[in-house]
mmCIF file of C-alpha atoms in Angstrom:
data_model
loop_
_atom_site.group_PDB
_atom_site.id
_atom_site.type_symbol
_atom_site.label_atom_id
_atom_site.label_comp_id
_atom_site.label_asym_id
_atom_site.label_seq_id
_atom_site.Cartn_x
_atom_site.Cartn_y
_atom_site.Cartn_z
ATOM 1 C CA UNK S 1 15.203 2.285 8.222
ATOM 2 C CA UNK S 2 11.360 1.677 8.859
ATOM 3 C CA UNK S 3 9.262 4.794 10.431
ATOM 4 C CA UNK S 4 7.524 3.086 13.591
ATOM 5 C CA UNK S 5 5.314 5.774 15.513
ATOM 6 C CA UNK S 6 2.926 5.806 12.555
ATOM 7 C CA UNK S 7 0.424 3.885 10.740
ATOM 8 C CA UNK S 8 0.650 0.650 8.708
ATOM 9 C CA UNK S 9 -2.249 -1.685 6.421
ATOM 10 C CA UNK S 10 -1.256 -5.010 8.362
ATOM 11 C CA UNK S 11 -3.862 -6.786 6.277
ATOM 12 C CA UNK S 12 -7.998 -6.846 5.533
ATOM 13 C CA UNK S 13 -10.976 -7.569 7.828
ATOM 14 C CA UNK S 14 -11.614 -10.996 5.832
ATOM 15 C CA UNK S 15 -7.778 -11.802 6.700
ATOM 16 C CA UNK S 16 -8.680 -12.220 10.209
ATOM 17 C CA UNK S 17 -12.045 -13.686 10.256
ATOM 18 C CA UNK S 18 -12.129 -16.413 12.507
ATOM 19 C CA UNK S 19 -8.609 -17.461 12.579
ATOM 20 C CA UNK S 20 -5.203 -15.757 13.658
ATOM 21 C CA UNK S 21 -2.642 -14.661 10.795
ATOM 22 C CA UNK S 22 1.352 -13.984 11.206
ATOM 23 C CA UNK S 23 2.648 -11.024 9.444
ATOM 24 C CA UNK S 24 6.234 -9.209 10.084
ATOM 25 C CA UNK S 25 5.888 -5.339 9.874
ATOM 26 C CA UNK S 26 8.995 -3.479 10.198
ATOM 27 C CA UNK S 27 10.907 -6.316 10.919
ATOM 28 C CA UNK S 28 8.506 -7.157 13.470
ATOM 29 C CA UNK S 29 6.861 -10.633 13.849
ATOM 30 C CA UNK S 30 2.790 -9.849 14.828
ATOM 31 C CA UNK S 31 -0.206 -11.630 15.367
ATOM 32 C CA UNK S 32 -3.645 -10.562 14.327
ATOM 33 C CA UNK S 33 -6.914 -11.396 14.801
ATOM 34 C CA UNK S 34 -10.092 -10.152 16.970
ATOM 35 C CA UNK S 35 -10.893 -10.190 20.589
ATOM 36 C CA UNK S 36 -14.115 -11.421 22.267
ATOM 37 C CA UNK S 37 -15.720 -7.409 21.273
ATOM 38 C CA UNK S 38 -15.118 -8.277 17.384
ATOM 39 C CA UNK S 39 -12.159 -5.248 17.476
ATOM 40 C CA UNK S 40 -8.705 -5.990 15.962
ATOM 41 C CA UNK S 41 -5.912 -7.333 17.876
ATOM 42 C CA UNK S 42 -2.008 -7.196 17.159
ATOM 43 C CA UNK S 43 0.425 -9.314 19.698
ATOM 44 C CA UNK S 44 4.197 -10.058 19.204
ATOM 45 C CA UNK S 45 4.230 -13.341 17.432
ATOM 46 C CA UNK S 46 5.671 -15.291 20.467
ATOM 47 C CA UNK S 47 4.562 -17.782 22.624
ATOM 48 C CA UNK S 48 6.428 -17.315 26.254
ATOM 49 C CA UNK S 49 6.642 -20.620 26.787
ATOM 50 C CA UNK S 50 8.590 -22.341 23.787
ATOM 51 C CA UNK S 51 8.500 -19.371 21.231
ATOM 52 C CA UNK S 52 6.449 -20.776 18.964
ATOM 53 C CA UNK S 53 4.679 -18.457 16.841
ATOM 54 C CA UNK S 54 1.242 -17.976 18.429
ATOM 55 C CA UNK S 55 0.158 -17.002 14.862
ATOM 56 C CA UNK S 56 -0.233 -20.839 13.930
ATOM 57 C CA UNK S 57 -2.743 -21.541 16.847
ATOM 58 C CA UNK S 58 -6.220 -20.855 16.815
ATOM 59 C CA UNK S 59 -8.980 -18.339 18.423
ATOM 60 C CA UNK S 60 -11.314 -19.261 21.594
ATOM 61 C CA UNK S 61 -13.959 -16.773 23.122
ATOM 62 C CA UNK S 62 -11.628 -13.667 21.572
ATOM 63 C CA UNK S 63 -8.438 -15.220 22.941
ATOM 64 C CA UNK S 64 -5.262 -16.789 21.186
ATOM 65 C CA UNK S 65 -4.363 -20.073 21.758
ATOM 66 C CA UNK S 66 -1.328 -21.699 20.991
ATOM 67 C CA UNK S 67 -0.874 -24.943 18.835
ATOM 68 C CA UNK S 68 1.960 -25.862 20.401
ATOM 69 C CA UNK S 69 0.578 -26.793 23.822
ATOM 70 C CA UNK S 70 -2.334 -24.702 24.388
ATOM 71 C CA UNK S 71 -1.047 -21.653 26.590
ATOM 72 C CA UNK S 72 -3.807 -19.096 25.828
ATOM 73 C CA UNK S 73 -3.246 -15.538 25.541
ATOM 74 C CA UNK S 74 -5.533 -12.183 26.689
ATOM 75 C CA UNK S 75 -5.629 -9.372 24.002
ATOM 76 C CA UNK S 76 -3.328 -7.330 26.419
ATOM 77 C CA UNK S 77 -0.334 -9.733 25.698
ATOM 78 C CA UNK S 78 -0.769 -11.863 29.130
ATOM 79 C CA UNK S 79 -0.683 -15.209 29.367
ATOM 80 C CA UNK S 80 -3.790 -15.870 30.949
ATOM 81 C CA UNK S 81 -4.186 -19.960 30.910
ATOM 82 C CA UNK S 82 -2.701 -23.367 29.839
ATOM 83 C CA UNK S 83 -3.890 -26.687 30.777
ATOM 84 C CA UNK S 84 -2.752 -28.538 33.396
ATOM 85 C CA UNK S 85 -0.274 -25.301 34.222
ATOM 86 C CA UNK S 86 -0.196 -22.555 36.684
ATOM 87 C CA UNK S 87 0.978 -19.492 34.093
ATOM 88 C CA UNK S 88 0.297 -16.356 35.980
ATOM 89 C CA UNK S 89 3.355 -15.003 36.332
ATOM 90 C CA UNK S 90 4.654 -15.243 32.991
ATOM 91 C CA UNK S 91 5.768 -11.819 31.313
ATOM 92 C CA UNK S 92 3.664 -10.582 28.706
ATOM 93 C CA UNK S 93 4.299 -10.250 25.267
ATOM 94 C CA UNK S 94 4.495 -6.775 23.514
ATOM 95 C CA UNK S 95 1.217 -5.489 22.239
ATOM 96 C CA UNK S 96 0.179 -3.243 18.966
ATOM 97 C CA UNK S 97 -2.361 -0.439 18.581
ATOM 98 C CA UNK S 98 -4.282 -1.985 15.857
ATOM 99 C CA UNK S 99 -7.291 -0.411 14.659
ATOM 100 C CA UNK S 100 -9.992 -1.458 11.717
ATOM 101 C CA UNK S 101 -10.559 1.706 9.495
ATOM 102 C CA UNK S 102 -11.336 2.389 5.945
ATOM 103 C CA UNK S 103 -11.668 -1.710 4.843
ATOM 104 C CA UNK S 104 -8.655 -2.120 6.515
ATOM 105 C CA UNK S 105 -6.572 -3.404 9.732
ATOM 106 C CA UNK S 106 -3.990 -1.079 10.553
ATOM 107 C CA UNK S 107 -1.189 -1.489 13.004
ATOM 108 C CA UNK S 108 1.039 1.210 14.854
ATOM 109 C CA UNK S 109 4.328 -0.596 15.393
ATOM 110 C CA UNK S 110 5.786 2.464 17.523
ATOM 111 C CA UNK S 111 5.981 2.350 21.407
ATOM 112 C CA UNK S 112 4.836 6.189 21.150
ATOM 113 C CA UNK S 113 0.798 6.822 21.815
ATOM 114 C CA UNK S 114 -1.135 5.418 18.933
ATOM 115 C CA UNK S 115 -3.070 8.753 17.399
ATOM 116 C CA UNK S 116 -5.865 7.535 15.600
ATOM 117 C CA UNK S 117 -6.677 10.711 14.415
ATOM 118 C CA UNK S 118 -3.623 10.030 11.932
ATOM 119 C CA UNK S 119 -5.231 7.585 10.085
ATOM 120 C CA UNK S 120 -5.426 8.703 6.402
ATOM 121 C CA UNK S 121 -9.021 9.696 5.228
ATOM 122 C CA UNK S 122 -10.389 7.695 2.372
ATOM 123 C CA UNK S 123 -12.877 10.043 0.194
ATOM 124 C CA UNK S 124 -14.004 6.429 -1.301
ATOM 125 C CA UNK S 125 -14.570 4.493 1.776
ATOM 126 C CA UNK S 126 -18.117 3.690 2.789
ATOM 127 C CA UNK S 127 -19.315 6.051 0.280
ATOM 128 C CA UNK S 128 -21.559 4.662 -2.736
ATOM 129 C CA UNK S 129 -20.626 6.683 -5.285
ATOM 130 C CA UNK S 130 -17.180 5.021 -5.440
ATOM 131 C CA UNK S 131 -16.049 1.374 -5.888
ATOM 132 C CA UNK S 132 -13.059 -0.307 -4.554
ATOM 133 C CA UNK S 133 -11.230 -3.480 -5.943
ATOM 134 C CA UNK S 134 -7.423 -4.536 -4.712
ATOM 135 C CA UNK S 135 -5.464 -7.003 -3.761
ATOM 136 C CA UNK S 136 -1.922 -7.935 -2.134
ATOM 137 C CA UNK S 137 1.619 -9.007 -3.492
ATOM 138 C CA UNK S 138 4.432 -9.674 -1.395
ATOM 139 C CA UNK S 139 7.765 -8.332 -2.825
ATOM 140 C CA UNK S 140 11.183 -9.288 -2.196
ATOM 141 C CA UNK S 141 12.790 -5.785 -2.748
ATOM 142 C CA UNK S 142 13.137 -2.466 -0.155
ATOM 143 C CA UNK S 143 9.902 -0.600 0.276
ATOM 144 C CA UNK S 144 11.505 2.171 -0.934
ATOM 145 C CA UNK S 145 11.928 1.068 -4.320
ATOM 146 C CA UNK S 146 7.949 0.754 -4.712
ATOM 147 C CA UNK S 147 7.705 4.324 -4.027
ATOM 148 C CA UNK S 148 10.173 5.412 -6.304
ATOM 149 C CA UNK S 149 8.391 3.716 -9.042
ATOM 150 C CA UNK S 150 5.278 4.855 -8.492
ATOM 151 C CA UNK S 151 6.515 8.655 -7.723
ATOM 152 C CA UNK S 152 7.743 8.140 -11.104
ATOM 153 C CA UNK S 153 5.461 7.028 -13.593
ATOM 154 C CA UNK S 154 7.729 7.355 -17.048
ATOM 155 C CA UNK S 155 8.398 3.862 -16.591
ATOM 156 C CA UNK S 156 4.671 2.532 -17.856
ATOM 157 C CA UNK S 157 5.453 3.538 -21.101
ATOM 158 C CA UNK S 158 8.357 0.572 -20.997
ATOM 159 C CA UNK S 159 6.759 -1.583 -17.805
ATOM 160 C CA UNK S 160 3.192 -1.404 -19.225
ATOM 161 C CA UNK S 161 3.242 -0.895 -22.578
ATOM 162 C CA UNK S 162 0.186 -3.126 -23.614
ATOM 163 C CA UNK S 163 -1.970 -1.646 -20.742
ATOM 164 C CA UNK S 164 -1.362 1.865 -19.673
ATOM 165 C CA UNK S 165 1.706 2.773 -21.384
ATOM 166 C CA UNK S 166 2.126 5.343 -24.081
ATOM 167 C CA UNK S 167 4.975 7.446 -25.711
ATOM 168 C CA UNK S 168 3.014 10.499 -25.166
ATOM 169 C CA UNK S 169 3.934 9.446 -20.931
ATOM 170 C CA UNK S 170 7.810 9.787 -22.105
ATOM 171 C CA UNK S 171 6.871 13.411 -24.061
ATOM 172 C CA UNK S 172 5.407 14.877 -21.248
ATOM 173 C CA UNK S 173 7.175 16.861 -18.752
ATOM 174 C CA UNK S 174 6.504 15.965 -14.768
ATOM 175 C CA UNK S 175 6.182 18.561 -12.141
ATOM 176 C CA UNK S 176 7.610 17.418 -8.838
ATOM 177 C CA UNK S 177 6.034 20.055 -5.496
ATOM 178 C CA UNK S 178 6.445 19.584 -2.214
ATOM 179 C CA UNK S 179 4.276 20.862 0.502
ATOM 180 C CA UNK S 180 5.008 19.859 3.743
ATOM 181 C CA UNK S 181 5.483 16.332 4.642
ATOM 182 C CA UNK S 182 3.453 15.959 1.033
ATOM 183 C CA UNK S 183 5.296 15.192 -2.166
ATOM 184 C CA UNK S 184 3.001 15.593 -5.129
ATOM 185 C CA UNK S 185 4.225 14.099 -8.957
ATOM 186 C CA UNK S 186 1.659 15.589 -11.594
ATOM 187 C CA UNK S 187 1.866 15.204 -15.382
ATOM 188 C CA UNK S 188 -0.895 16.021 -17.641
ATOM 189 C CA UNK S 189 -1.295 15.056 -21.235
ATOM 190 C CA UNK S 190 -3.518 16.945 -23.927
ATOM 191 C CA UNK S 191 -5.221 15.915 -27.082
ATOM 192 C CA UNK S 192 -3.990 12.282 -27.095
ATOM 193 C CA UNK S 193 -5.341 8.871 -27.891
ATOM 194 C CA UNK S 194 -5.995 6.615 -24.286
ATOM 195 C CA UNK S 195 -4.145 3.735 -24.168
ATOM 196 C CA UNK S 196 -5.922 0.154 -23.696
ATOM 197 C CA UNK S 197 -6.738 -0.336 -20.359
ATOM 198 C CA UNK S 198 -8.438 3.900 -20.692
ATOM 199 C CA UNK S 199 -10.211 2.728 -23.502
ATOM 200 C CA UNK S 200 -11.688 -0.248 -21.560
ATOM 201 C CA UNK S 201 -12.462 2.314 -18.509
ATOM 202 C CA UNK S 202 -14.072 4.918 -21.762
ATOM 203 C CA UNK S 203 -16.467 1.813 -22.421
ATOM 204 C CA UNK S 204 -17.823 1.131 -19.140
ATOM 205 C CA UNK S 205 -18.240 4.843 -18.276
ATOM 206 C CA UNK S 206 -20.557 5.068 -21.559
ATOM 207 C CA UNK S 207 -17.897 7.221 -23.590
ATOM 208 C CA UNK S 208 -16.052 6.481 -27.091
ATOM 209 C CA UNK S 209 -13.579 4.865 -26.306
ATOM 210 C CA UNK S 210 -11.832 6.277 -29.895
ATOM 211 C CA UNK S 211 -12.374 10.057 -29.334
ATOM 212 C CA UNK S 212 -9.410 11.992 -27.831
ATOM 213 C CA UNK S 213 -9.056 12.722 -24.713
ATOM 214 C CA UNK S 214 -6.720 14.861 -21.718
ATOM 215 C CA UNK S 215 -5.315 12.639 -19.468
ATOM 216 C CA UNK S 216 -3.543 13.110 -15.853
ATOM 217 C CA UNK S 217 -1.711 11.131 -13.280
ATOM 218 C CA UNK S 218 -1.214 12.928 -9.874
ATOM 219 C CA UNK S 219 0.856 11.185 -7.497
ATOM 220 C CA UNK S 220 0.763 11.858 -3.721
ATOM 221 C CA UNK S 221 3.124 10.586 -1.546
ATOM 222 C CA UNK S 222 2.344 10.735 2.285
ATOM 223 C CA UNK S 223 4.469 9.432 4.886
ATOM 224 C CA UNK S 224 5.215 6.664 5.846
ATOM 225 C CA UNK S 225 4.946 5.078 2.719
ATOM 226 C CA UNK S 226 1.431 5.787 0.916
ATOM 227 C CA UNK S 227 1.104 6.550 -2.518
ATOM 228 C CA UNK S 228 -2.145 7.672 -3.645
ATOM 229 C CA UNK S 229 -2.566 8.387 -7.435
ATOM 230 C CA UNK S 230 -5.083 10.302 -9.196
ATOM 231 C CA UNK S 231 -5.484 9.059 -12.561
ATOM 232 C CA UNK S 232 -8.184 9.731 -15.761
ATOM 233 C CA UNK S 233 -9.286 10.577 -19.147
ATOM 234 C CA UNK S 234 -11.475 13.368 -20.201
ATOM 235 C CA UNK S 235 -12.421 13.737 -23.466
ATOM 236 C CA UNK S 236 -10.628 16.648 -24.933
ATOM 237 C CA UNK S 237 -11.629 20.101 -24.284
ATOM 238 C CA UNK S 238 -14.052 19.227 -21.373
ATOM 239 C CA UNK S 239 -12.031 20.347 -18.658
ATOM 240 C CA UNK S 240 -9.289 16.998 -18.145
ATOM 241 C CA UNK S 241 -9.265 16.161 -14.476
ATOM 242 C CA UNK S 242 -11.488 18.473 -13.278
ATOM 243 C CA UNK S 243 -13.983 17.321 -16.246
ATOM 244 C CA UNK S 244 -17.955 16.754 -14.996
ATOM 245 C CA UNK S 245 -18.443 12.895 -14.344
ATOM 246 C CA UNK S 246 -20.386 12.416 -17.307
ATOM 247 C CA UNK S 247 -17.395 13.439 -19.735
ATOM 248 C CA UNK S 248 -14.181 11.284 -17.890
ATOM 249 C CA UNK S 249 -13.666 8.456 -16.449
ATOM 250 C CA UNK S 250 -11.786 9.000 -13.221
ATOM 251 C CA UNK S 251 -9.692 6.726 -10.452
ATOM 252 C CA UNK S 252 -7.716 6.849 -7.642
ATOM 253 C CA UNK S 253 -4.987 4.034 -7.715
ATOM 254 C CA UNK S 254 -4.171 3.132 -3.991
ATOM 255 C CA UNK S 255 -0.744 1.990 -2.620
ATOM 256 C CA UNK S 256 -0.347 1.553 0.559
ATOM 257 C CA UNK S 257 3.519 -0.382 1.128
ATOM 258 C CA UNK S 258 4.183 -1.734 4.182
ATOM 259 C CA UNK S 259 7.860 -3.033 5.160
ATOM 260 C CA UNK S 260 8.111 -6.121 5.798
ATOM 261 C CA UNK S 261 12.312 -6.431 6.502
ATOM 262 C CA UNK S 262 14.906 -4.288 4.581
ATOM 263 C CA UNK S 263 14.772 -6.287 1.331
ATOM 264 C CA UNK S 264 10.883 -7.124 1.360
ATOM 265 C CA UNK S 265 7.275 -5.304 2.124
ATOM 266 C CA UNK S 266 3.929 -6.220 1.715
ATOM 267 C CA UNK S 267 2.035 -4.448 -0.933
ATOM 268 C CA UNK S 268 -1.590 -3.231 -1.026
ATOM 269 C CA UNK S 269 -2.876 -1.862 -4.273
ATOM 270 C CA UNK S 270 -6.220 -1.075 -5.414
ATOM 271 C CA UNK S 271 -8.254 0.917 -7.314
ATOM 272 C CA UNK S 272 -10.941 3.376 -6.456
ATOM 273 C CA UNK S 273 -13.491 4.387 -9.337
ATOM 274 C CA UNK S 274 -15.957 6.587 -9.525
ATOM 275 C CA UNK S 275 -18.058 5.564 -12.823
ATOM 276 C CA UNK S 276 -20.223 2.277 -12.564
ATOM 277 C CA UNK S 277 -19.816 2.034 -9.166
ATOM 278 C CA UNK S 278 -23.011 -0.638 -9.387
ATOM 279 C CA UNK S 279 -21.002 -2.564 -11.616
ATOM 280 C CA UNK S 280 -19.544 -5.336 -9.785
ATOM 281 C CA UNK S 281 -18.183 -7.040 -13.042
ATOM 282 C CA UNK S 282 -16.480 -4.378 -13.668
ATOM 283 C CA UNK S 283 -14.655 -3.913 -10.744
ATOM 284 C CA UNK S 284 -13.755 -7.313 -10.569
ATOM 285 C CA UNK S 285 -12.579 -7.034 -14.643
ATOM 286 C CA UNK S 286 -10.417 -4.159 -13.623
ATOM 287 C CA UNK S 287 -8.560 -5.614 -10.445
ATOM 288 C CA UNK S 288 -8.202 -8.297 -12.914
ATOM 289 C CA UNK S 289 -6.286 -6.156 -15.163
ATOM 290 C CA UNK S 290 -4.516 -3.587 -12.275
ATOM 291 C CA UNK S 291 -3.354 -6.984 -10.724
ATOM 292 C CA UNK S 292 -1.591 -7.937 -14.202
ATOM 293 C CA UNK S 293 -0.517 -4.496 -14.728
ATOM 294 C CA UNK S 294 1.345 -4.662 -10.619
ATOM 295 C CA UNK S 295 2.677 -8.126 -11.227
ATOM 296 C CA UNK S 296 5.215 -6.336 -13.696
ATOM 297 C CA UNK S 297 6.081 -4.005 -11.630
ATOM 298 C CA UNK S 298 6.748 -6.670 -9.048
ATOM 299 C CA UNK S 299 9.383 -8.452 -11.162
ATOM 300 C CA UNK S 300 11.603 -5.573 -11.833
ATOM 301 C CA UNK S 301 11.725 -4.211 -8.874
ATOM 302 C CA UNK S 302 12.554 -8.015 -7.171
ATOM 303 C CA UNK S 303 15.536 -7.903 -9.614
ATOM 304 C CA UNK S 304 16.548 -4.117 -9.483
ATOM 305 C CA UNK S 305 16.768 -5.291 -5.415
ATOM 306 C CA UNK S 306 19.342 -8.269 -6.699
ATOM 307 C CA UNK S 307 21.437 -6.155 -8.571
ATOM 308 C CA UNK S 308 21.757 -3.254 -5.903
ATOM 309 C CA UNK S 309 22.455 -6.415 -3.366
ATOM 310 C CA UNK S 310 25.210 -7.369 -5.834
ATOM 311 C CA UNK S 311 26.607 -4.112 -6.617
ATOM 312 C CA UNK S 312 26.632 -2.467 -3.274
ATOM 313 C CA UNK S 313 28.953 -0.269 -3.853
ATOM 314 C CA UNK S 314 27.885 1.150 -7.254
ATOM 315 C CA UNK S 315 26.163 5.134 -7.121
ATOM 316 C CA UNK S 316 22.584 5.268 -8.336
ATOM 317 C CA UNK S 317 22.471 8.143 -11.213
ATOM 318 C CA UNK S 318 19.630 10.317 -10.932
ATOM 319 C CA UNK S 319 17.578 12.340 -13.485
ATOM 320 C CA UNK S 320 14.895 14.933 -13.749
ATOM 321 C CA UNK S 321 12.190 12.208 -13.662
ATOM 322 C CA UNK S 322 13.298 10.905 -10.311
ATOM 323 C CA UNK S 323 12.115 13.860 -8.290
ATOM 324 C CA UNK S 324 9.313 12.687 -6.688
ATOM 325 C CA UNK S 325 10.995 9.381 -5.498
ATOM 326 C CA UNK S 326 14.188 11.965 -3.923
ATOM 327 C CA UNK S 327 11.898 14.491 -2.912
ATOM 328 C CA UNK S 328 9.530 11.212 -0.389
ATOM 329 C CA UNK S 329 12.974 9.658 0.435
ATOM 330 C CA UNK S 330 13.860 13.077 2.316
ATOM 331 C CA UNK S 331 10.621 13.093 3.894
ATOM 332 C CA UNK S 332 11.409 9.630 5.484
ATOM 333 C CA UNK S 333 14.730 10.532 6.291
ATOM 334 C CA UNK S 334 13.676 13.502 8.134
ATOM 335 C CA UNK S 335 10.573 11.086 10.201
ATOM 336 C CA UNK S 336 13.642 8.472 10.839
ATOM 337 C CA UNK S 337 15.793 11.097 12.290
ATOM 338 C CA UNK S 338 13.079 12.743 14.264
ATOM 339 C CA UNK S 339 12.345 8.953 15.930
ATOM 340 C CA UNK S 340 16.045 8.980 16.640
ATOM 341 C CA UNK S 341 16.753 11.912 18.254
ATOM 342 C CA UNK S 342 13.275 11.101 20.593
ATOM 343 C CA UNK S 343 14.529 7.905 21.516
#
């Protein structure tokens, strides 16, 4: 089901500041926070002596004590004091590559080798001609529903209608490609008015937000399970995505889903921009606006997940707008029974 010799977002640096947070990845229970050298940590969620999750005890001198009765943990999973107790030969507890990269904490839930050099590289991190606004949403539906929405955009014109929706979305053919372990989803839209949130985005990049414009959405799907979307308007006859900066207004909408069990993940979205990136209004206005825009998104897919629970035995139909979501599934498939046959 869940891809495990890989890399997941487990949370943010400011989730872990000073205190220890519980999070199941990959049906998982963990425990992050950060050691005595500031780095992240990621334990099993389990306190040898009474099970309690460790996650709801507190940090001392980079270690993890519980609030149950005080056994303290080492950042290598050993038990390494308790008061009053000799604890030495306890068993550890299973430990997680985690690794801070990009503005986030990522976690490798696999027992292969962690490869850092697999972490996904973020044109807009740490670079200041880019800004980044997100947030999180926890969702009670399979992971792979998220990605079949977003490999499939159609549905804003009926999802998001007051935002980013537009019948011109529903006119507009999609190309589906694969290449490699990379599923791209590409539509591109000519001579057409932007919809409200565009217009909004037209404004702050100094454009009219009433002339017409190209737009795009290119979605990238990259295993496990992160969606990366390219997204824009140009005004028309400048060149659409590949437009100079001074005649679009250009985004990358970031999705990084992380399973949480079989019916539930945790979801980080965001949005990288690269107009005003000064403009910290702005960026706060517009994860204002994305977060609205996701919070629809969250309640159909938490009762699409109902109804398949419901109907188990009923055959999904599938169309020509569905490729990209069939086209990631396979890629998942083949990861899942690559892990299998290693094992």
């Amino acid at each position: 089901m869940f891809i495990k010799n890989t890399w997941y977002v487990a949370c943010t640096p400011e989730d872990i500041d000073g205190k220890p947070l519980g999070r199941k990845i990959c049906g998982l229970p963990m425990v992050f926070y950060r050691g005595a050298d500031g780095q992240p940590v990621a334990l099993e969620d389990f306190c040898p002596h009474r099970g309690a999750p460790l996650s709801l005890g507190f940090c001392k001198d980079g270690n993890l004590v519980c609030g149950y009765h005080g056994l303290e943990m080492g950042c290598e999973g050993k038990t390494i004091a308790m008061p009053g107790q000799r604890v030495g030969g306890f068993p550890p507890i299973a430990k997680y590559e985690a690794v801070e990269h990009a503005g986030f904490i990522w976690v490798w839930p696999g027992d292969a080798p962690a490869d850092r050099s697999a972490l996904p590289q973020l044109a807009w991190a740490d670079n200041p001609q880019w800004a980044y606004g997100g947030g999180l949403y926890h969702i009670a539906a399979d992971y792979r529903l998220m990605i079949d929405n977003l490999m499939d955009l159609t549905h804003e014109t009926y999802v998001h209608s007051t935002s980013i929706g537009q019948p011109e979305i529903d006119e507009t053919p999609c190309k589906t490609r694969v290449d490699g372990d990379t599923v791209y989803t590409e539509r591109f839209m000519s001579g057409i008015k932007a919809p409200p949130f565009w217009q909004m985005a037209m404004r702050a990049a100094g454009l009219d937000d009433q002339a017409s414009v190209d737009r795009w959405q290119v979605c990238r799907f990259s295993p496990p399970s992160h969606i990366l979307i390219e997204v824009g308007v140009a005004l028309e006859g400048h060149g659409g995505i590949n437009a100079p900066d001074d005649k679009k207004a250009y985004s990358v909408v970031v999705d990084f889903i992380t399973p949480e069990t079989e019916t539930s993940m945790w979801y980080h979205w965001g949005m990288a921009r690269k107009f005003k990136p000064e403009d910290a209004a702005l960026t706060a206005s517009i994860r204002e606006g994305q977060g609205k825009i996701f919070s629809e998104d969250l309640e159909m897919l938490e009762r699409q997940q109902q109804n398949l629970l419901r109907y188990p035995e009923r055959k999904l139909l599938m169309l020509n707008i569905d490729g990209g979501g069939v086209q990631s599934r396979k890629v998942i498939d083949r990861y899942l029974a690559a892990e299998t046959a290693a094992s």
